[in-house]
PDB file of N, CA and C in Angstrom:
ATOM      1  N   UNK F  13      37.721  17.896  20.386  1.00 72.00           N
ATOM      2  CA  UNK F  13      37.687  18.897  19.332  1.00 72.00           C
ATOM      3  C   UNK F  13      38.024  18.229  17.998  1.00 72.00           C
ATOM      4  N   UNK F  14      37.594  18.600  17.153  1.00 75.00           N
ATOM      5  CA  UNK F  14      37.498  18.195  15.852  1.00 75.00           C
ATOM      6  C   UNK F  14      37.841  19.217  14.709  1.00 75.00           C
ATOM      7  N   UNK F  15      39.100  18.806  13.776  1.00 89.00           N
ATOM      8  CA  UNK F  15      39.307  19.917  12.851  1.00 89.00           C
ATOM      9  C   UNK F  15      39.250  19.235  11.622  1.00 89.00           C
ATOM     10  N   UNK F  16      39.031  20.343  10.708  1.00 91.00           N
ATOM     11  CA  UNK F  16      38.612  19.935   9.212  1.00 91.00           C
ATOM     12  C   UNK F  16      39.081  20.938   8.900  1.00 91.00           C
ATOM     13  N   UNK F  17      39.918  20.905   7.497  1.00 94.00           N
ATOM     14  CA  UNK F  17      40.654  21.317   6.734  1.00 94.00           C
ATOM     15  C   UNK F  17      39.686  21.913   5.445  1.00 94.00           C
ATOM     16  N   UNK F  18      39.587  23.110   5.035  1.00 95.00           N
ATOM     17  CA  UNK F  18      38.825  23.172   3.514  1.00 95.00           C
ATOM     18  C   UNK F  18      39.766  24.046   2.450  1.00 95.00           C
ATOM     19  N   UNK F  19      39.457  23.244   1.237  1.00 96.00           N
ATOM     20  CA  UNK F  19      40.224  24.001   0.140  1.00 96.00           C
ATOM     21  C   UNK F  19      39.865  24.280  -0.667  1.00 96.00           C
ATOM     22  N   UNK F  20      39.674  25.472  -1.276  1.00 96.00           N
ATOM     23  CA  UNK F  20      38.757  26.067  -2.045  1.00 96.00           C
ATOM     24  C   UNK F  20      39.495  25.929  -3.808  1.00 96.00           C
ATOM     25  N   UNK F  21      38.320  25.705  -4.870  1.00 96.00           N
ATOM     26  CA  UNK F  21      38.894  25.615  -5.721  1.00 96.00           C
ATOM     27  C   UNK F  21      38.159  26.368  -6.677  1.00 96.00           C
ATOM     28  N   UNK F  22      38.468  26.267  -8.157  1.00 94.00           N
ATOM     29  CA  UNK F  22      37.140  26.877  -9.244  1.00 94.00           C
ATOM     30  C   UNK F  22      37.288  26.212 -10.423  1.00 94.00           C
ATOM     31  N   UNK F  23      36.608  25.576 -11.020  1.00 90.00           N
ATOM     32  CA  UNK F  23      36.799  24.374 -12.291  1.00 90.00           C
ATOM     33  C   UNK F  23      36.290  25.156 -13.500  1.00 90.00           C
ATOM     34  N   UNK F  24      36.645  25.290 -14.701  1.00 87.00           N
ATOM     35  CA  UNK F  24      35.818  26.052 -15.402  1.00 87.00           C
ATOM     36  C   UNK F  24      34.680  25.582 -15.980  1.00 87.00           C
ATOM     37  N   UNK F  25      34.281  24.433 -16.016  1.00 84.00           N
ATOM     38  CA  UNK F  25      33.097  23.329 -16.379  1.00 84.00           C
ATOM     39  C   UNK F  25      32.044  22.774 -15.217  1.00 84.00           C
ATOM     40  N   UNK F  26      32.642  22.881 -13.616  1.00 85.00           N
ATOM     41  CA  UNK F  26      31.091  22.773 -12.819  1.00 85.00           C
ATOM     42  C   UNK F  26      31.338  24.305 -11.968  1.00 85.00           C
ATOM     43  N   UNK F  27      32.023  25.183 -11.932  1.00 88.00           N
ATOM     44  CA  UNK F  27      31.967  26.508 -10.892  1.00 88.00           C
ATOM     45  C   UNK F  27      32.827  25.915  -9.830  1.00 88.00           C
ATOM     46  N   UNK F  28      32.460  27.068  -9.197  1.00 91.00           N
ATOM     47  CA  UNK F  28      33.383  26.863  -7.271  1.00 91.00           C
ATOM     48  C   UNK F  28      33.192  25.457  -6.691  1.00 91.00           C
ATOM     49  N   UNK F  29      33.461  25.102  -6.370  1.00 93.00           N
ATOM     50  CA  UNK F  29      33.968  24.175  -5.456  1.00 93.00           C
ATOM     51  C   UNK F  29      34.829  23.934  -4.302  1.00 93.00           C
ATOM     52  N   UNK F  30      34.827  23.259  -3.303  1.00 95.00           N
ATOM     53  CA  UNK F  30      35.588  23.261  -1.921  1.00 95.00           C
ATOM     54  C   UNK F  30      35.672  21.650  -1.615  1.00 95.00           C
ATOM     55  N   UNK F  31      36.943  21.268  -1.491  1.00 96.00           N
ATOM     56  CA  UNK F  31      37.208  19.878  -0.700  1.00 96.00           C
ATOM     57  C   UNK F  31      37.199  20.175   1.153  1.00 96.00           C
ATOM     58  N   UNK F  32      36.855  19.213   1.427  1.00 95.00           N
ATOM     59  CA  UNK F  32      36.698  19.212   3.316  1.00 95.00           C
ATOM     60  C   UNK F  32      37.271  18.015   3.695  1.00 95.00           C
ATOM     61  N   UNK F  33      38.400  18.118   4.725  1.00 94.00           N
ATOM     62  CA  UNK F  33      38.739  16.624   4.639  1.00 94.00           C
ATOM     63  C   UNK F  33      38.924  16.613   6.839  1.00 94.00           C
ATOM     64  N   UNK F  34      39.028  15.742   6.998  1.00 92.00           N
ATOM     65  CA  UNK F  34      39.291  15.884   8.655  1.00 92.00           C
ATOM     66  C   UNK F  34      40.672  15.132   8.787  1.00 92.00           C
ATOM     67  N   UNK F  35      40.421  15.923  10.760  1.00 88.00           N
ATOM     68  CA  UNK F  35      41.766  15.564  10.829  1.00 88.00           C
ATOM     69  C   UNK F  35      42.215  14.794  11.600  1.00 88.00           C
ATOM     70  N   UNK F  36      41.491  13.473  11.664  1.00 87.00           N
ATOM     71  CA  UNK F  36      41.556  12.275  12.583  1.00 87.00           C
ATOM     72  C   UNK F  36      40.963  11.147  11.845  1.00 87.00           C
ATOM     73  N   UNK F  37      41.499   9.753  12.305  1.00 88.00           N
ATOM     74  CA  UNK F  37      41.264   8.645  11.701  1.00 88.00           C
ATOM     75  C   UNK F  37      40.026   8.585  11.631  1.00 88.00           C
ATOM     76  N   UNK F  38      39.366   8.131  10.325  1.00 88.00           N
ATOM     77  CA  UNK F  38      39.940   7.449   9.013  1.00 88.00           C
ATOM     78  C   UNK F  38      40.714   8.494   8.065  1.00 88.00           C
ATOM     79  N   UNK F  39      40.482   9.839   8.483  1.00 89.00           N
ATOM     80  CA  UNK F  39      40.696  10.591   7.376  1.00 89.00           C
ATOM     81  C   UNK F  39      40.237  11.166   6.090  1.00 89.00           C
ATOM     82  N   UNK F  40      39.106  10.932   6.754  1.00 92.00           N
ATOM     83  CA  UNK F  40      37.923  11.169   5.254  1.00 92.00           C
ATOM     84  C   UNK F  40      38.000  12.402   4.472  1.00 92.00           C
ATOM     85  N   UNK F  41      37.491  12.540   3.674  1.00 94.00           N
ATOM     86  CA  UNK F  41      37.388  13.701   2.583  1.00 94.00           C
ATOM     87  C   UNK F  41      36.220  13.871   1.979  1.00 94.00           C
ATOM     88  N   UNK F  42      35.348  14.890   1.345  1.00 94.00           N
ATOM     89  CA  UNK F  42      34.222  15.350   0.880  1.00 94.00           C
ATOM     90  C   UNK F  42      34.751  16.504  -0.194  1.00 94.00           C
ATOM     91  N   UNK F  43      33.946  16.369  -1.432  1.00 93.00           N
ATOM     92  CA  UNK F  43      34.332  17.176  -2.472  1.00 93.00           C
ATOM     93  C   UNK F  43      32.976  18.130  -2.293  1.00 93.00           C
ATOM     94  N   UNK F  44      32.092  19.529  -2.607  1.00 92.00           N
ATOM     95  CA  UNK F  44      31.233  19.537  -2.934  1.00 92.00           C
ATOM     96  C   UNK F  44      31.008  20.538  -3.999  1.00 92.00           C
ATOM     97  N   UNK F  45      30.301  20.373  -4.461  1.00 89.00           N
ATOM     98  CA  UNK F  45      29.968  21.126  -5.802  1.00 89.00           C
ATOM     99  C   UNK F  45      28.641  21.567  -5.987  1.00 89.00           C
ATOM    100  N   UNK F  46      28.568  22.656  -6.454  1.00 86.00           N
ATOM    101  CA  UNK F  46      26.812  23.006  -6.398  1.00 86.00           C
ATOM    102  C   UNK F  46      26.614  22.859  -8.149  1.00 86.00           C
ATOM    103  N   UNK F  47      25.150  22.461  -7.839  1.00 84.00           N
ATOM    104  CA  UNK F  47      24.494  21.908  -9.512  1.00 84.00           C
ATOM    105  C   UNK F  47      23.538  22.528 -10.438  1.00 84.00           C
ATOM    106  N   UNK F  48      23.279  23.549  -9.300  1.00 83.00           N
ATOM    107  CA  UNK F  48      22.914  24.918  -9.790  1.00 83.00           C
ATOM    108  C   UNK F  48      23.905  25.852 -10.698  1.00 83.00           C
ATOM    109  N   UNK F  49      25.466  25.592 -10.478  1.00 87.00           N
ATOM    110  CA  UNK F  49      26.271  26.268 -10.710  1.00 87.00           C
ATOM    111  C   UNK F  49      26.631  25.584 -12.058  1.00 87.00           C
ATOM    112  N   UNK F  50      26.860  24.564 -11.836  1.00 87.00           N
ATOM    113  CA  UNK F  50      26.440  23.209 -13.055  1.00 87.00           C
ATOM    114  C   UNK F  50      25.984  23.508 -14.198  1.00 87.00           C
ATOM    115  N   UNK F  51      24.450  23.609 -13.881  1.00 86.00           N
ATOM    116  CA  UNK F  51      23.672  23.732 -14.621  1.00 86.00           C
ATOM    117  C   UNK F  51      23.938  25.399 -15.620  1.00 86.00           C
ATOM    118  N   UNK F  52      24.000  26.412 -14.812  1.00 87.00           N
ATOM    119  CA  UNK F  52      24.170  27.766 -15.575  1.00 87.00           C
ATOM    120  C   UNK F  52      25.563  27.331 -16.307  1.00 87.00           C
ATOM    121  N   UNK F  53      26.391  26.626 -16.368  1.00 87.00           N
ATOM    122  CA  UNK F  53      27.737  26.534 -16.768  1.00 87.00           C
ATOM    123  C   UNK F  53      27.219  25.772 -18.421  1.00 87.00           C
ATOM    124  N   UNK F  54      26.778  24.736 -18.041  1.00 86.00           N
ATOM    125  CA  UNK F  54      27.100  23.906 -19.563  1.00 86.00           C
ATOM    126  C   UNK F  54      25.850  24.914 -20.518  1.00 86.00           C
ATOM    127  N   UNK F  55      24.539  25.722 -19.545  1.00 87.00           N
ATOM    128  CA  UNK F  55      23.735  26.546 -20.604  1.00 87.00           C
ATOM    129  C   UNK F  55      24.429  27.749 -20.813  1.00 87.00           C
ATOM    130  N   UNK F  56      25.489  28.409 -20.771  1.00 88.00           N
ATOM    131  CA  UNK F  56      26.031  29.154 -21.432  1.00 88.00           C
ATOM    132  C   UNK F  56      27.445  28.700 -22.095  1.00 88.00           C
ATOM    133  N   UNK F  57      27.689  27.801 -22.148  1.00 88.00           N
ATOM    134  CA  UNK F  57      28.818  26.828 -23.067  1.00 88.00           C
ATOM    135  C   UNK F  57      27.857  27.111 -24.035  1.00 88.00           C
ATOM    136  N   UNK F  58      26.552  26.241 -24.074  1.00 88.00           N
ATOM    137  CA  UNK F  58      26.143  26.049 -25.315  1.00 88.00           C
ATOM    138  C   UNK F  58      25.012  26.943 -25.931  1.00 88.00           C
ATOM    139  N   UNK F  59      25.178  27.478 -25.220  1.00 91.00           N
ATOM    140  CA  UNK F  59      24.481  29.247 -25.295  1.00 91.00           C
ATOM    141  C   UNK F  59      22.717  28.549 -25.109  1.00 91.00           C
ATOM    142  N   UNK F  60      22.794  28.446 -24.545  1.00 86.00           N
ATOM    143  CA  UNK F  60      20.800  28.054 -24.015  1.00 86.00           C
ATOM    144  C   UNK F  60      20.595  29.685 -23.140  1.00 86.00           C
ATOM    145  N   UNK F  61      19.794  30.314 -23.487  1.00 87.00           N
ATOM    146  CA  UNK F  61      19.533  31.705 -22.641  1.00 87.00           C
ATOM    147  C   UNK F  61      18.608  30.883 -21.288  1.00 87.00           C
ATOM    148  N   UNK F  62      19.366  31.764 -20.578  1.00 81.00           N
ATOM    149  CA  UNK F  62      18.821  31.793 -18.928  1.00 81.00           C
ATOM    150  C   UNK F  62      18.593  32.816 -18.078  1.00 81.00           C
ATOM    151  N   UNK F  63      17.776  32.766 -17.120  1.00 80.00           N
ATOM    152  CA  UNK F  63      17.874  33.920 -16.169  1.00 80.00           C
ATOM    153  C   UNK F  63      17.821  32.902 -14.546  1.00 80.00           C
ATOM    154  N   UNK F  64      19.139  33.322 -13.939  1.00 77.00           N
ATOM    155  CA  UNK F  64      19.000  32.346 -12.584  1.00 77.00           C
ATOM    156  C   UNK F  64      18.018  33.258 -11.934  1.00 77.00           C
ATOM    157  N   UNK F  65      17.410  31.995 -11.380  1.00 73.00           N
ATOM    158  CA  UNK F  65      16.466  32.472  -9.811  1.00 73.00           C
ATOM    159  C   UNK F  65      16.754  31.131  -9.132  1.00 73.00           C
ATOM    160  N   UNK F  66      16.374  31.163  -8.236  1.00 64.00           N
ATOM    161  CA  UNK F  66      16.063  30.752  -7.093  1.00 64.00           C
ATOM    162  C   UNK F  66      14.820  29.966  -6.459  1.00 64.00           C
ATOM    163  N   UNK F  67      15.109  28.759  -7.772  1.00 57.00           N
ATOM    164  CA  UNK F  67      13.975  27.697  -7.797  1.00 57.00           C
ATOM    165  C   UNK F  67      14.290  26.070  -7.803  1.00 57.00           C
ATOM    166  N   UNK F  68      13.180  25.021  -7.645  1.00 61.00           N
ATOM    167  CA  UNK F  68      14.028  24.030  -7.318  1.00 61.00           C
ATOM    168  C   UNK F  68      14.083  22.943  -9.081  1.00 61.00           C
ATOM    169  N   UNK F  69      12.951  23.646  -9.534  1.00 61.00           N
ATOM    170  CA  UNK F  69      13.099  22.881 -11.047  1.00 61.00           C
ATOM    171  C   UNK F  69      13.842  23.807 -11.899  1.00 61.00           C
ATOM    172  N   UNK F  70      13.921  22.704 -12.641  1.00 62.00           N
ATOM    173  CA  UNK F  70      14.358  23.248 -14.176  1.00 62.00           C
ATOM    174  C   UNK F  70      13.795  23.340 -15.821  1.00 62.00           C
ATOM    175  N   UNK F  71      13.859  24.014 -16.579  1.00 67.00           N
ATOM    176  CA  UNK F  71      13.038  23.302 -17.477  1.00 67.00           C
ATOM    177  C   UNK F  71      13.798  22.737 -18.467  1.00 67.00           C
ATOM    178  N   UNK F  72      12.782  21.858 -18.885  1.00 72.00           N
ATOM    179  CA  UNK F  72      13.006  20.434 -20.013  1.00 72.00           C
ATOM    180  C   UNK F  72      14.498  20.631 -20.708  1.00 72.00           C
ATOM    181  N   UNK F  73      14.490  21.831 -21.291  1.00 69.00           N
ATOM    182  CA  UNK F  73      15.574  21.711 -22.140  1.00 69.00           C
ATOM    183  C   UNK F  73      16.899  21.664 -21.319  1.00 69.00           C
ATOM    184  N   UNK F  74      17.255  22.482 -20.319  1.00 69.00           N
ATOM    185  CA  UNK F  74      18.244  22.303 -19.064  1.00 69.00           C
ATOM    186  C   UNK F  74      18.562  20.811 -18.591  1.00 69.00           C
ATOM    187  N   UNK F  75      16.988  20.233 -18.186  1.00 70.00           N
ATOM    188  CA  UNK F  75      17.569  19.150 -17.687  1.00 70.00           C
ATOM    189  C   UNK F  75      18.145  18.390 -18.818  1.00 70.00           C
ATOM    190  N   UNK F  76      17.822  17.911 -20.017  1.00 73.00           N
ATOM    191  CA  UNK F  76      18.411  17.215 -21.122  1.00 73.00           C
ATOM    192  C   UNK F  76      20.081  17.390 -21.286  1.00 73.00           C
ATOM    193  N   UNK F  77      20.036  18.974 -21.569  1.00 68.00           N
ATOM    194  CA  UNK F  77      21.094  19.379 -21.581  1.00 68.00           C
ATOM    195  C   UNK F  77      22.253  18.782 -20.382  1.00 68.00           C
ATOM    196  N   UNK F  78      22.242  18.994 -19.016  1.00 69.00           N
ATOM    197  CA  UNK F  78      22.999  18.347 -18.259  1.00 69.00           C
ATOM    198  C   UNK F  78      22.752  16.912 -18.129  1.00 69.00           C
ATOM    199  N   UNK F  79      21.655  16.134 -18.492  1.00 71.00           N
ATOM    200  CA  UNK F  79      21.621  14.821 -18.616  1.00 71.00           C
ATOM    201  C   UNK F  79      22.636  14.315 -19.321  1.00 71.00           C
ATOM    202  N   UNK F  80      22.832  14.816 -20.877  1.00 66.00           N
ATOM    203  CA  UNK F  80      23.553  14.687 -21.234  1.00 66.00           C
ATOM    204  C   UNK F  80      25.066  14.747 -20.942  1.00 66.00           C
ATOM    205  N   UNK F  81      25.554  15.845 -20.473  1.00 58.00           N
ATOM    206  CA  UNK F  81      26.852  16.078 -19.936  1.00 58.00           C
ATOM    207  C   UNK F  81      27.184  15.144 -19.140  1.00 58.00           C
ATOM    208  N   UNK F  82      26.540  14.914 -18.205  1.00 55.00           N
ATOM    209  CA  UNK F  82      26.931  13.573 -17.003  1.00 55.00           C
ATOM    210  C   UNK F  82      27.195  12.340 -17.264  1.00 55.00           C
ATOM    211  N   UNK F  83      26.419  12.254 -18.359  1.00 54.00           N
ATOM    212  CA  UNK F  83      26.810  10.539 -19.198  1.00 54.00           C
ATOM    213  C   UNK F  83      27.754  10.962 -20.268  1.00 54.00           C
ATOM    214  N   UNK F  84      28.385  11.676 -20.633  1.00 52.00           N
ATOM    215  CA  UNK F  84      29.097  11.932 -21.320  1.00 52.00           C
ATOM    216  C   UNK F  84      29.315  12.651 -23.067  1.00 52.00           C
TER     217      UNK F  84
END
């Protein structure tokens, strides 16, 4: 049997988030974060109008926009 531990968190700059870590050697850990959640976050920081759906692109100006954020 195998247990894993999860801890739920909320960042105000990428959304929800949850760490997963187990509970046997090595002891690993996993952060995950969704980038969808990401993405709606820094376009209403900087006020870019959106409507989420439930698609796998983005357009031009979005992706720039978080391009940017990630490099700093």
């Amino acid at each position: 049997m195998v247990n894993h531990w999860y801890f739920y968190g909320f960042d105000a700059g990428f959304g929800p988030f949850y760490l997963k870590f187990c509970g046997y050697f090595p002891f690993t850990g996993q952060i995950y974060l969704n980038g969808h959640e990401y993405a709606k976050r820094q376009c209403a920081k900087t006020g870019i109008g959106f409507t989420a759906l439930a698609t796998r692109s983005a357009p031009p100006t979005i992706r720039r926009r978080c391009s940017r954020s990630a490099t700093g």
